[in-house]
């Protein structure tokens, strides 16, 4: 088929991103952090090299499609989501190795990408952002701590507003309780930031 040669370089790139990413995540979940770091670092390198090229992002299923059938926007989102997941797990792996600064950097970059793409789960995002603020407090980086705690507060407030408009009363009540619980956790962190930014 005529579209195969055109896609061969991109398909080759997929081989070195999707597969190592899945394996890296699997190793991380099995607490084999050295193997996980090697694979996820490989994915990160491939992603950066791919971005320097003029190739369009592809999903695994795109390999079997003609150029006319490929949905570029959808494939790009999937490819970017893959990389965001790679950074998320790199943050966890570096944390397990005690490299807290690198872990915090990758966590920050993950949150930033999730927010930009609007692909986050509100409670998880808020808690991760609030937890990261505590790391910055410990490093006397109070501006960064305040920024992440403010982000957590905003996201959880937006989620609370969304919950209030749910049609299902049972889901609304259940989610409101969960949201309130985690909102209280986030609010308890503000005094520490406030004391150090006055």
N, C-alpha and C. Protein backbone atom coordinates (compact mmCIF):
# COMPACT_ATOMS: atom_id res chain seq x y z
N UNK A 1 0.85 -1.19 0.00
CA UNK A 1 0.00 0.00 0.00
C UNK A 1 0.88 1.24 0.00
N UNK A 2 0.45 2.29 -0.66
CA UNK A 2 1.27 3.47 -0.83
C UNK A 2 1.55 4.22 0.47
N UNK A 3 0.67 4.10 1.45
CA UNK A 3 0.83 4.89 2.67
C UNK A 3 1.85 4.30 3.63
N UNK A 4 2.26 3.07 3.42
CA UNK A 4 3.17 2.41 4.36
C UNK A 4 4.53 3.08 4.43
N UNK A 5 5.23 3.36 3.25
CA UNK A 5 6.52 4.02 3.33
C UNK A 5 6.46 5.36 4.03
N UNK A 6 5.41 6.13 3.74
CA UNK A 6 5.26 7.44 4.36
C UNK A 6 5.18 7.34 5.87
N UNK A 7 4.61 6.27 6.37
CA UNK A 7 4.38 6.13 7.80
C UNK A 7 5.48 5.34 8.51
N UNK A 8 6.42 4.79 7.76
CA UNK A 8 7.39 3.88 8.37
C UNK A 8 8.22 4.53 9.46
N UNK A 9 8.69 5.77 9.25
CA UNK A 9 9.52 6.42 10.27
C UNK A 9 8.71 6.72 11.52
N UNK A 10 7.45 7.12 11.32
CA UNK A 10 6.59 7.39 12.46
C UNK A 10 6.25 6.11 13.22
N UNK A 11 6.02 5.04 12.46
CA UNK A 11 5.74 3.75 13.10
C UNK A 11 6.93 3.29 13.90
N UNK A 12 8.13 3.53 13.37
CA UNK A 12 9.35 3.16 14.08
C UNK A 12 9.46 3.96 15.37
N UNK A 13 9.07 5.24 15.31
CA UNK A 13 9.10 6.08 16.50
C UNK A 13 8.12 5.56 17.55
N UNK A 14 6.96 5.11 17.09
CA UNK A 14 5.96 4.57 18.01
C UNK A 14 6.51 3.38 18.78
N UNK A 15 7.28 2.56 18.07
CA UNK A 15 7.85 1.37 18.69
C UNK A 15 8.72 1.75 19.88
N UNK A 16 9.37 2.93 19.77
CA UNK A 16 10.28 3.36 20.83
C UNK A 16 9.64 4.35 21.81
N UNK A 17 8.33 4.49 21.74
CA UNK A 17 7.65 5.34 22.72
C UNK A 17 6.55 4.58 23.45
N UNK A 18 5.60 4.04 22.72
CA UNK A 18 4.48 3.35 23.35
C UNK A 18 4.92 2.13 24.15
N UNK A 19 5.70 1.26 23.53
CA UNK A 19 6.10 0.02 24.22
C UNK A 19 6.97 0.26 25.45
N UNK A 20 8.07 1.04 25.34
CA UNK A 20 8.87 1.31 26.54
C UNK A 20 8.09 2.04 27.62
N UNK A 21 7.16 2.90 27.21
CA UNK A 21 6.37 3.62 28.20
C UNK A 21 5.53 2.65 29.02
N UNK A 22 4.85 1.73 28.33
CA UNK A 22 4.03 0.74 29.03
C UNK A 22 4.87 -0.15 29.92
N UNK A 23 6.04 -0.56 29.42
CA UNK A 23 6.93 -1.40 30.22
C UNK A 23 7.49 -0.64 31.41
N UNK A 24 7.83 0.63 31.19
CA UNK A 24 8.35 1.46 32.27
C UNK A 24 7.34 1.63 33.39
N UNK A 25 6.08 1.81 33.01
CA UNK A 25 5.00 1.94 34.00
C UNK A 25 4.81 0.62 34.75
N UNK A 26 4.86 -0.48 34.00
CA UNK A 26 4.70 -1.80 34.62
C UNK A 26 5.82 -2.06 35.63
N UNK A 27 7.05 -1.71 35.27
CA UNK A 27 8.17 -1.88 36.19
C UNK A 27 8.01 -1.00 37.43
N UNK A 28 7.54 0.22 37.24
CA UNK A 28 7.33 1.12 38.38
C UNK A 28 6.29 0.55 39.33
N UNK A 29 5.22 0.02 38.77
CA UNK A 29 4.16 -0.57 39.60
C UNK A 29 4.61 -1.83 40.32
N UNK A 30 5.66 -2.46 39.80
CA UNK A 30 6.23 -3.65 40.44
C UNK A 30 7.44 -3.30 41.31
N UNK A 31 7.66 -2.00 41.49
CA UNK A 31 8.75 -1.48 42.32
C UNK A 31 10.14 -1.85 41.78
N UNK A 32 10.23 -2.04 40.48
CA UNK A 32 11.53 -2.26 39.83
C UNK A 32 11.93 -0.92 39.21
N UNK A 33 12.38 -0.02 40.08
CA UNK A 33 12.55 1.37 39.69
C UNK A 33 13.72 1.62 38.75
N UNK A 34 14.79 0.85 38.87
CA UNK A 34 15.93 1.03 37.98
C UNK A 34 15.55 0.76 36.53
N UNK A 35 14.87 -0.37 36.32
CA UNK A 35 14.43 -0.72 34.96
C UNK A 35 13.42 0.30 34.45
N UNK A 36 12.55 0.75 35.35
CA UNK A 36 11.53 1.73 34.98
C UNK A 36 12.18 3.03 34.53
N UNK A 37 13.17 3.49 35.29
CA UNK A 37 13.85 4.75 34.97
C UNK A 37 14.54 4.68 33.61
N UNK A 38 15.18 3.57 33.34
CA UNK A 38 15.87 3.40 32.05
C UNK A 38 14.90 3.51 30.88
N UNK A 39 13.77 2.85 31.00
CA UNK A 39 12.79 2.84 29.91
C UNK A 39 12.10 4.19 29.76
N UNK A 40 11.69 4.78 30.87
CA UNK A 40 10.99 6.07 30.81
C UNK A 40 11.91 7.18 30.32
N UNK A 41 13.18 7.10 30.69
CA UNK A 41 14.16 8.09 30.20
C UNK A 41 14.34 7.95 28.69
N UNK A 42 14.27 6.72 28.22
CA UNK A 42 14.35 6.45 26.77
C UNK A 42 13.16 7.07 26.05
N UNK A 43 11.98 6.93 26.65
CA UNK A 43 10.77 7.52 26.07
C UNK A 43 10.90 9.04 26.02
N UNK A 44 11.41 9.63 27.09
CA UNK A 44 11.57 11.09 27.14
C UNK A 44 12.51 11.57 26.03
N UNK A 45 13.61 10.86 25.84
CA UNK A 45 14.57 11.21 24.79
C UNK A 45 13.93 11.11 23.41
N UNK A 46 13.19 10.03 23.18
CA UNK A 46 12.51 9.83 21.89
C UNK A 46 11.49 10.92 21.63
N UNK A 47 10.78 11.32 22.67
CA UNK A 47 9.76 12.37 22.53
C UNK A 47 10.41 13.69 22.12
N UNK A 48 11.52 14.03 22.77
CA UNK A 48 12.21 15.28 22.45
C UNK A 48 12.75 15.26 21.03
N UNK A 49 13.29 14.13 20.61
CA UNK A 49 13.81 14.00 19.25
C UNK A 49 12.67 14.08 18.23
N UNK A 50 11.54 13.46 18.57
CA UNK A 50 10.38 13.48 17.68
C UNK A 50 9.88 14.91 17.48
N UNK A 51 9.88 15.69 18.55
CA UNK A 51 9.40 17.07 18.47
C UNK A 51 10.29 17.95 17.60
N UNK A 52 11.55 17.55 17.44
CA UNK A 52 12.47 18.30 16.59
C UNK A 52 12.24 17.98 15.11
N UNK A 53 11.59 16.86 14.85
CA UNK A 53 11.33 16.44 13.48
C UNK A 53 10.05 17.10 12.96
N UNK A 54 9.78 16.89 11.70
CA UNK A 54 8.57 17.45 11.09
C UNK A 54 7.46 16.41 11.00
N UNK A 55 7.67 15.26 11.60
CA UNK A 55 6.67 14.20 11.56
C UNK A 55 5.45 14.55 12.40
N UNK A 56 4.32 14.04 11.97
CA UNK A 56 3.09 14.20 12.73
C UNK A 56 2.96 13.05 13.72
N UNK A 57 2.39 13.35 14.87
CA UNK A 57 2.19 12.30 15.88
C UNK A 57 1.19 11.28 15.37
N UNK A 58 1.39 10.04 15.77
CA UNK A 58 0.50 8.95 15.38
C UNK A 58 0.11 8.14 16.60
N UNK A 59 -1.05 7.53 16.53
CA UNK A 59 -1.45 6.57 17.55
C UNK A 59 -1.13 5.18 17.01
N UNK A 60 -1.20 4.19 17.88
CA UNK A 60 -0.92 2.82 17.44
C UNK A 60 -1.84 2.39 16.30
N UNK A 61 -3.11 2.73 16.40
CA UNK A 61 -4.08 2.31 15.37
C UNK A 61 -3.85 3.02 14.03
N UNK A 62 -3.17 4.17 14.06
CA UNK A 62 -2.91 4.90 12.82
C UNK A 62 -2.01 4.14 11.85
N UNK A 63 -1.22 3.22 12.38
CA UNK A 63 -0.31 2.44 11.55
C UNK A 63 -1.09 1.66 10.49
N UNK A 64 -2.32 1.29 10.84
CA UNK A 64 -3.13 0.46 9.95
C UNK A 64 -4.13 1.28 9.13
N UNK A 65 -3.98 2.60 9.15
CA UNK A 65 -4.90 3.46 8.42
C UNK A 65 -4.20 4.16 7.26
N UNK A 66 -4.99 4.59 6.31
CA UNK A 66 -4.46 5.40 5.21
C UNK A 66 -4.31 6.82 5.73
N UNK A 67 -3.51 7.66 5.06
CA UNK A 67 -3.35 9.06 5.50
C UNK A 67 -4.68 9.79 5.64
N UNK A 68 -5.62 9.45 4.77
CA UNK A 68 -6.93 10.12 4.80
C UNK A 68 -7.75 9.74 6.04
N UNK A 69 -7.48 8.57 6.57
CA UNK A 69 -8.24 8.07 7.72
C UNK A 69 -7.68 8.55 9.06
N UNK A 70 -6.47 9.04 9.05
CA UNK A 70 -5.82 9.45 10.30
C UNK A 70 -6.39 10.77 10.81
N UNK A 71 -6.78 10.78 12.07
CA UNK A 71 -7.26 12.00 12.72
C UNK A 71 -6.08 12.63 13.46
N UNK A 72 -5.46 13.62 12.84
CA UNK A 72 -4.22 14.19 13.36
C UNK A 72 -4.39 14.77 14.76
N UNK A 73 -5.44 15.54 14.98
CA UNK A 73 -5.65 16.16 16.29
C UNK A 73 -5.80 15.11 17.39
N UNK A 74 -6.57 14.08 17.10
CA UNK A 74 -6.79 13.00 18.07
C UNK A 74 -5.49 12.27 18.36
N UNK A 75 -4.73 11.99 17.31
CA UNK A 75 -3.45 11.28 17.47
C UNK A 75 -2.45 12.12 18.26
N UNK A 76 -2.45 13.42 18.00
CA UNK A 76 -1.54 14.32 18.72
C UNK A 76 -1.87 14.35 20.20
N UNK A 77 -3.15 14.43 20.52
CA UNK A 77 -3.57 14.44 21.92
C UNK A 77 -3.17 13.14 22.62
N UNK A 78 -3.34 12.02 21.92
CA UNK A 78 -2.98 10.73 22.50
C UNK A 78 -1.48 10.64 22.72
N UNK A 79 -0.72 11.13 21.76
CA UNK A 79 0.74 11.11 21.86
C UNK A 79 1.22 11.99 23.01
N UNK A 80 0.63 13.18 23.14
CA UNK A 80 1.00 14.10 24.22
C UNK A 80 0.59 13.53 25.58
N UNK A 81 -0.55 12.86 25.61
CA UNK A 81 -1.01 12.23 26.85
C UNK A 81 -0.05 11.13 27.29
N UNK A 82 0.48 10.42 26.32
CA UNK A 82 1.46 9.37 26.61
C UNK A 82 2.69 9.96 27.29
N UNK A 83 3.13 11.10 26.79
CA UNK A 83 4.32 11.75 27.35
C UNK A 83 4.04 12.30 28.75
N UNK A 84 2.85 12.83 28.94
CA UNK A 84 2.47 13.32 30.27
C UNK A 84 2.51 12.18 31.28
N UNK A 85 2.02 11.02 30.88
CA UNK A 85 2.04 9.84 31.75
C UNK A 85 3.48 9.42 32.05
N UNK A 86 4.34 9.54 31.05
CA UNK A 86 5.77 9.24 31.23
C UNK A 86 6.35 10.13 32.32
N UNK A 87 6.07 11.43 32.25
CA UNK A 87 6.58 12.37 33.27
C UNK A 87 6.00 12.07 34.65
N UNK A 88 4.72 11.69 34.69
CA UNK A 88 4.09 11.36 35.97
C UNK A 88 4.85 10.23 36.66
N UNK A 89 5.16 9.19 35.90
CA UNK A 89 5.87 8.05 36.49
C UNK A 89 7.34 8.35 36.76
N UNK A 90 7.94 9.22 35.97
CA UNK A 90 9.31 9.63 36.27
C UNK A 90 9.36 10.36 37.61
N UNK A 91 8.33 11.15 37.89
CA UNK A 91 8.25 11.84 39.19
C UNK A 91 8.21 10.83 40.33
N UNK A 92 7.44 9.76 40.15
CA UNK A 92 7.33 8.73 41.19
C UNK A 92 8.66 7.99 41.37
N UNK A 93 9.27 7.65 40.24
CA UNK A 93 10.52 6.87 40.28
C UNK A 93 11.64 7.68 40.94
N UNK A 94 11.78 8.94 40.55
CA UNK A 94 12.82 9.78 41.17
C UNK A 94 12.56 9.95 42.67
N UNK A 95 11.29 10.00 43.04
CA UNK A 95 10.94 10.08 44.46
C UNK A 95 11.40 8.86 45.22
N UNK A 96 11.25 7.70 44.62
CA UNK A 96 11.68 6.45 45.27
C UNK A 96 13.19 6.35 45.38
N UNK A 97 13.90 7.04 44.47
CA UNK A 97 15.36 7.06 44.54
C UNK A 97 15.88 8.15 45.47
N UNK A 98 14.94 8.90 46.07
CA UNK A 98 15.33 9.97 46.98
C UNK A 98 15.78 11.24 46.29
N UNK A 99 15.60 11.31 44.98
CA UNK A 99 15.95 12.52 44.23
C UNK A 99 14.73 13.45 44.22
N UNK A 100 14.51 14.09 45.36
CA UNK A 100 13.27 14.84 45.56
C UNK A 100 13.15 16.06 44.67
N UNK A 101 14.26 16.70 44.37
CA UNK A 101 14.20 17.88 43.51
C UNK A 101 13.74 17.50 42.10
N UNK A 102 14.32 16.44 41.57
CA UNK A 102 13.90 15.96 40.24
C UNK A 102 12.45 15.49 40.27
N UNK A 103 12.08 14.81 41.34
CA UNK A 103 10.71 14.33 41.48
C UNK A 103 9.73 15.50 41.46
N UNK A 104 10.08 16.56 42.19
CA UNK A 104 9.23 17.75 42.25
C UNK A 104 9.14 18.43 40.89
N UNK A 105 10.25 18.49 40.17
CA UNK A 105 10.26 19.11 38.84
C UNK A 105 9.34 18.36 37.89
N UNK A 106 9.44 17.04 37.90
CA UNK A 106 8.60 16.25 37.00
C UNK A 106 7.13 16.30 37.42
N UNK A 107 6.89 16.36 38.71
CA UNK A 107 5.52 16.48 39.20
C UNK A 107 4.92 17.81 38.75
N UNK A 108 5.70 18.88 38.88
CA UNK A 108 5.25 20.21 38.44
C UNK A 108 4.95 20.21 36.95
N UNK A 109 5.85 19.63 36.15
CA UNK A 109 5.66 19.61 34.70
C UNK A 109 4.45 18.76 34.31
N UNK A 110 4.23 17.68 35.06
CA UNK A 110 3.06 16.83 34.81
C UNK A 110 1.78 17.60 35.06
N UNK A 111 1.71 18.28 36.20
CA UNK A 111 0.52 19.06 36.54
C UNK A 111 0.27 20.15 35.50
N UNK A 112 1.34 20.79 35.07
CA UNK A 112 1.22 21.86 34.07
C UNK A 112 0.65 21.32 32.76
N UNK A 113 1.15 20.17 32.34
CA UNK A 113 0.66 19.56 31.10
C UNK A 113 -0.79 19.10 31.24
N UNK A 114 -1.12 18.52 32.39
CA UNK A 114 -2.49 18.07 32.63
C UNK A 114 -3.46 19.26 32.60
N UNK A 115 -3.05 20.36 33.22
CA UNK A 115 -3.92 21.53 33.26
C UNK A 115 -4.09 22.13 31.86
N UNK A 116 -2.99 22.23 31.12
CA UNK A 116 -3.05 22.79 29.76
C UNK A 116 -3.95 21.96 28.85
N UNK A 117 -3.87 20.65 29.00
CA UNK A 117 -4.66 19.75 28.16
C UNK A 117 -6.05 19.48 28.73
N UNK A 118 -6.29 19.96 29.97
CA UNK A 118 -7.56 19.72 30.65
C UNK A 118 -7.86 18.22 30.74
N UNK A 119 -6.84 17.44 31.13
CA UNK A 119 -6.99 15.99 31.21
C UNK A 119 -6.85 15.47 32.64
N UNK A 120 -7.00 16.35 33.60
CA UNK A 120 -6.79 15.96 35.00
C UNK A 120 -8.09 15.53 35.68
N UNK A 121 -7.93 14.72 36.73
CA UNK A 121 -9.03 14.38 37.63
C UNK A 121 -8.94 15.39 38.77
N UNK A 122 -9.97 16.21 39.01
CA UNK A 122 -9.88 17.35 39.92
C UNK A 122 -9.32 17.06 41.31
N UNK A 123 -9.83 16.03 41.98
CA UNK A 123 -9.36 15.73 43.34
C UNK A 123 -7.90 15.33 43.34
N UNK A 124 -7.52 14.45 42.43
CA UNK A 124 -6.12 14.02 42.33
C UNK A 124 -5.21 15.20 42.03
N UNK A 125 -5.64 16.05 41.09
CA UNK A 125 -4.84 17.21 40.72
C UNK A 125 -4.64 18.13 41.92
N UNK A 126 -5.73 18.41 42.63
CA UNK A 126 -5.66 19.31 43.78
C UNK A 126 -4.74 18.75 44.87
N UNK A 127 -4.87 17.47 45.16
CA UNK A 127 -4.04 16.86 46.20
C UNK A 127 -2.57 16.80 45.80
N UNK A 128 -2.31 16.48 44.53
CA UNK A 128 -0.93 16.44 44.05
C UNK A 128 -0.30 17.83 44.08
N UNK A 129 -1.07 18.82 43.69
CA UNK A 129 -0.57 20.19 43.69
C UNK A 129 -0.33 20.69 45.12
N UNK A 130 -1.25 20.36 46.02
CA UNK A 130 -1.10 20.75 47.43
C UNK A 130 0.09 20.04 48.07
N UNK A 131 0.26 18.77 47.76
CA UNK A 131 1.39 18.00 48.29
C UNK A 131 2.71 18.58 47.79
N UNK A 132 2.74 18.96 46.53
CA UNK A 132 3.95 19.56 45.96
C UNK A 132 4.26 20.89 46.65
N UNK A 133 3.23 21.62 47.04
CA UNK A 133 3.46 22.88 47.75
C UNK A 133 4.20 22.66 49.06
N UNK A 134 3.94 21.52 49.70
CA UNK A 134 4.61 21.21 50.96
C UNK A 134 6.10 20.96 50.75
N UNK A 135 6.44 20.35 49.61
CA UNK A 135 7.86 20.17 49.28
C UNK A 135 8.53 21.53 49.13
N UNK A 136 7.87 22.44 48.43
CA UNK A 136 8.46 23.76 48.21
C UNK A 136 8.61 24.54 49.52
N UNK A 137 7.67 24.35 50.44
CA UNK A 137 7.80 24.99 51.76
C UNK A 137 9.06 24.50 52.44
N UNK A 138 9.29 23.19 52.37
CA UNK A 138 10.49 22.61 52.98
C UNK A 138 11.78 23.11 52.36
N UNK A 139 11.69 23.59 51.12
CA UNK A 139 12.87 24.13 50.43
C UNK A 139 12.94 25.65 50.52
N UNK A 140 12.05 26.23 51.36
CA UNK A 140 11.95 27.69 51.50
C UNK A 140 11.62 28.38 50.17
N UNK A 141 10.92 27.69 49.32
CA UNK A 141 10.49 28.24 48.03
C UNK A 141 9.01 28.60 48.15
N UNK A 142 8.76 29.67 48.89
CA UNK A 142 7.39 29.99 49.30
C UNK A 142 6.52 30.52 48.15
N UNK A 143 7.14 31.19 47.19
CA UNK A 143 6.38 31.67 46.04
C UNK A 143 5.81 30.48 45.27
N UNK A 144 6.66 29.46 45.05
CA UNK A 144 6.23 28.25 44.34
C UNK A 144 5.19 27.48 45.15
N UNK A 145 5.40 27.45 46.48
CA UNK A 145 4.45 26.76 47.36
C UNK A 145 3.07 27.42 47.28
N UNK A 146 3.07 28.74 47.32
CA UNK A 146 1.81 29.47 47.25
C UNK A 146 1.11 29.25 45.91
N UNK A 147 1.90 29.24 44.85
CA UNK A 147 1.35 29.04 43.50
C UNK A 147 0.63 27.69 43.41
N UNK A 148 1.27 26.63 43.89
CA UNK A 148 0.68 25.30 43.79
C UNK A 148 -0.51 25.11 44.73
N UNK A 149 -0.45 25.74 45.89
CA UNK A 149 -1.58 25.65 46.81
C UNK A 149 -2.77 26.44 46.27
N UNK A 150 -2.49 27.57 45.63
CA UNK A 150 -3.55 28.36 45.01
C UNK A 150 -4.21 27.57 43.88
N UNK A 151 -3.38 26.85 43.11
CA UNK A 151 -3.92 26.02 42.02
C UNK A 151 -4.82 24.93 42.58
N UNK A 152 -4.37 24.30 43.67
CA UNK A 152 -5.17 23.24 44.30
C UNK A 152 -6.51 23.80 44.79
N UNK A 153 -6.46 24.97 45.40
CA UNK A 153 -7.67 25.61 45.93
C UNK A 153 -8.64 25.95 44.80
N UNK A 154 -8.11 26.48 43.71
CA UNK A 154 -8.95 26.85 42.56
C UNK A 154 -9.62 25.64 41.93
N UNK A 155 -8.84 24.60 41.69
CA UNK A 155 -9.37 23.40 41.03
C UNK A 155 -10.45 22.74 41.87
N UNK A 156 -10.22 22.66 43.17
CA UNK A 156 -11.20 22.00 44.03
C UNK A 156 -12.47 22.84 44.18
N UNK A 157 -12.32 24.17 44.11
CA UNK A 157 -13.49 25.06 44.16
C UNK A 157 -14.31 24.92 42.87
N UNK A 158 -13.63 24.84 41.74
CA UNK A 158 -14.32 24.65 40.46
C UNK A 158 -15.05 23.31 40.44
N UNK A 159 -14.43 22.30 41.01
CA UNK A 159 -15.05 20.98 41.05
C UNK A 159 -16.28 21.00 41.96
N UNK A 160 -16.20 21.71 43.07
CA UNK A 160 -17.34 21.82 43.99
C UNK A 160 -18.53 22.48 43.29
N UNK A 161 -18.23 23.50 42.48
CA UNK A 161 -19.28 24.18 41.73
C UNK A 161 -19.92 23.25 40.70
N UNK A 162 -19.09 22.44 40.06
CA UNK A 162 -19.58 21.49 39.07
C UNK A 162 -20.47 20.44 39.72
N UNK A 163 -20.06 19.98 40.90
CA UNK A 163 -20.84 18.98 41.63
C UNK A 163 -22.23 19.50 41.97
N UNK A 164 -22.30 20.77 42.35
CA UNK A 164 -23.58 21.35 42.77
C UNK A 164 -24.62 21.36 41.64
N UNK A 165 -24.16 21.20 40.41
CA UNK A 165 -25.07 21.20 39.27
C UNK A 165 -25.38 19.80 38.75
N UNK A 166 -24.92 18.78 39.47
CA UNK A 166 -25.20 17.40 39.06
C UNK A 166 -26.69 17.10 39.20
N UNK A 167 -27.24 16.38 38.22
CA UNK A 167 -28.67 16.04 38.24
C UNK A 167 -28.98 14.94 39.26
N UNK A 168 -28.09 13.97 39.35
CA UNK A 168 -28.31 12.83 40.25
C UNK A 168 -28.00 13.25 41.69
N UNK A 169 -29.02 13.28 42.54
CA UNK A 169 -28.84 13.76 43.91
C UNK A 169 -27.92 12.87 44.74
N UNK A 170 -27.95 11.56 44.48
CA UNK A 170 -27.09 10.63 45.22
C UNK A 170 -25.62 10.89 44.87
N UNK A 171 -25.34 11.00 43.57
CA UNK A 171 -23.97 11.29 43.13
C UNK A 171 -23.52 12.66 43.62
N UNK A 172 -24.45 13.62 43.60
CA UNK A 172 -24.13 14.98 44.04
C UNK A 172 -23.74 14.98 45.51
N UNK A 173 -24.51 14.29 46.34
CA UNK A 173 -24.23 14.24 47.79
C UNK A 173 -22.93 13.52 48.08
N UNK A 174 -22.73 12.38 47.42
CA UNK A 174 -21.51 11.59 47.65
C UNK A 174 -20.26 12.37 47.23
N UNK A 175 -20.30 12.95 46.04
CA UNK A 175 -19.14 13.70 45.54
C UNK A 175 -18.90 14.98 46.33
N UNK A 176 -19.97 15.58 46.82
CA UNK A 176 -19.83 16.80 47.63
C UNK A 176 -19.10 16.50 48.93
N UNK A 177 -19.40 15.35 49.53
CA UNK A 177 -18.72 14.95 50.78
C UNK A 177 -17.23 14.71 50.54
N UNK A 178 -16.93 14.03 49.45
CA UNK A 178 -15.53 13.75 49.10
C UNK A 178 -14.79 15.06 48.83
N UNK A 179 -15.44 15.93 48.08
CA UNK A 179 -14.84 17.22 47.74
C UNK A 179 -14.59 18.06 48.99
N UNK A 180 -15.56 18.09 49.90
CA UNK A 180 -15.44 18.86 51.13
C UNK A 180 -14.29 18.34 51.98
N UNK A 181 -14.17 17.03 52.07
CA UNK A 181 -13.10 16.41 52.85
C UNK A 181 -11.73 16.85 52.35
N UNK A 182 -11.54 16.79 51.04
CA UNK A 182 -10.24 17.15 50.48
C UNK A 182 -10.03 18.66 50.43
N UNK A 183 -11.11 19.39 50.32
CA UNK A 183 -11.01 20.85 50.38
C UNK A 183 -10.50 21.28 51.76
N UNK A 184 -10.97 20.61 52.80
CA UNK A 184 -10.51 20.91 54.16
C UNK A 184 -9.02 20.62 54.32
N UNK A 185 -8.57 19.53 53.69
CA UNK A 185 -7.14 19.17 53.76
C UNK A 185 -6.30 20.27 53.12
N UNK A 186 -6.75 20.74 51.97
CA UNK A 186 -6.02 21.81 51.26
C UNK A 186 -6.01 23.09 52.09
N UNK A 187 -7.15 23.44 52.66
CA UNK A 187 -7.25 24.68 53.44
C UNK A 187 -6.36 24.66 54.68
N UNK A 188 -6.15 23.48 55.25
CA UNK A 188 -5.29 23.36 56.43
C UNK A 188 -3.83 23.68 56.11
N UNK A 189 -3.48 23.62 54.85
CA UNK A 189 -2.09 23.90 54.45
C UNK A 189 -1.80 25.39 54.29
N UNK A 190 -2.84 26.20 54.16
CA UNK A 190 -2.64 27.62 53.91
C UNK A 190 -1.93 28.37 55.04
N UNK A 191 -2.25 28.12 56.30
CA UNK A 191 -1.57 28.87 57.37
C UNK A 191 -0.05 28.78 57.32
N UNK A 192 0.47 27.60 56.97
CA UNK A 192 1.93 27.43 56.89
C UNK A 192 2.51 28.31 55.80
N UNK A 193 1.83 28.35 54.65
CA UNK A 193 2.30 29.20 53.55
C UNK A 193 2.17 30.66 53.93
N UNK A 194 1.05 31.01 54.56
CA UNK A 194 0.82 32.39 54.96
C UNK A 194 1.86 32.92 55.93
N UNK A 195 2.25 32.09 56.88
CA UNK A 195 3.23 32.49 57.89
C UNK A 195 4.59 32.80 57.27
N UNK A 196 4.87 32.15 56.16
CA UNK A 196 6.20 32.30 55.55
C UNK A 196 6.23 33.23 54.34
N UNK A 197 5.09 33.81 54.01
CA UNK A 197 5.06 34.74 52.87
C UNK A 197 4.68 36.14 53.29
N UNK A 198 4.44 36.33 54.58
CA UNK A 198 4.09 37.66 55.08
C UNK A 198 5.33 38.54 55.10
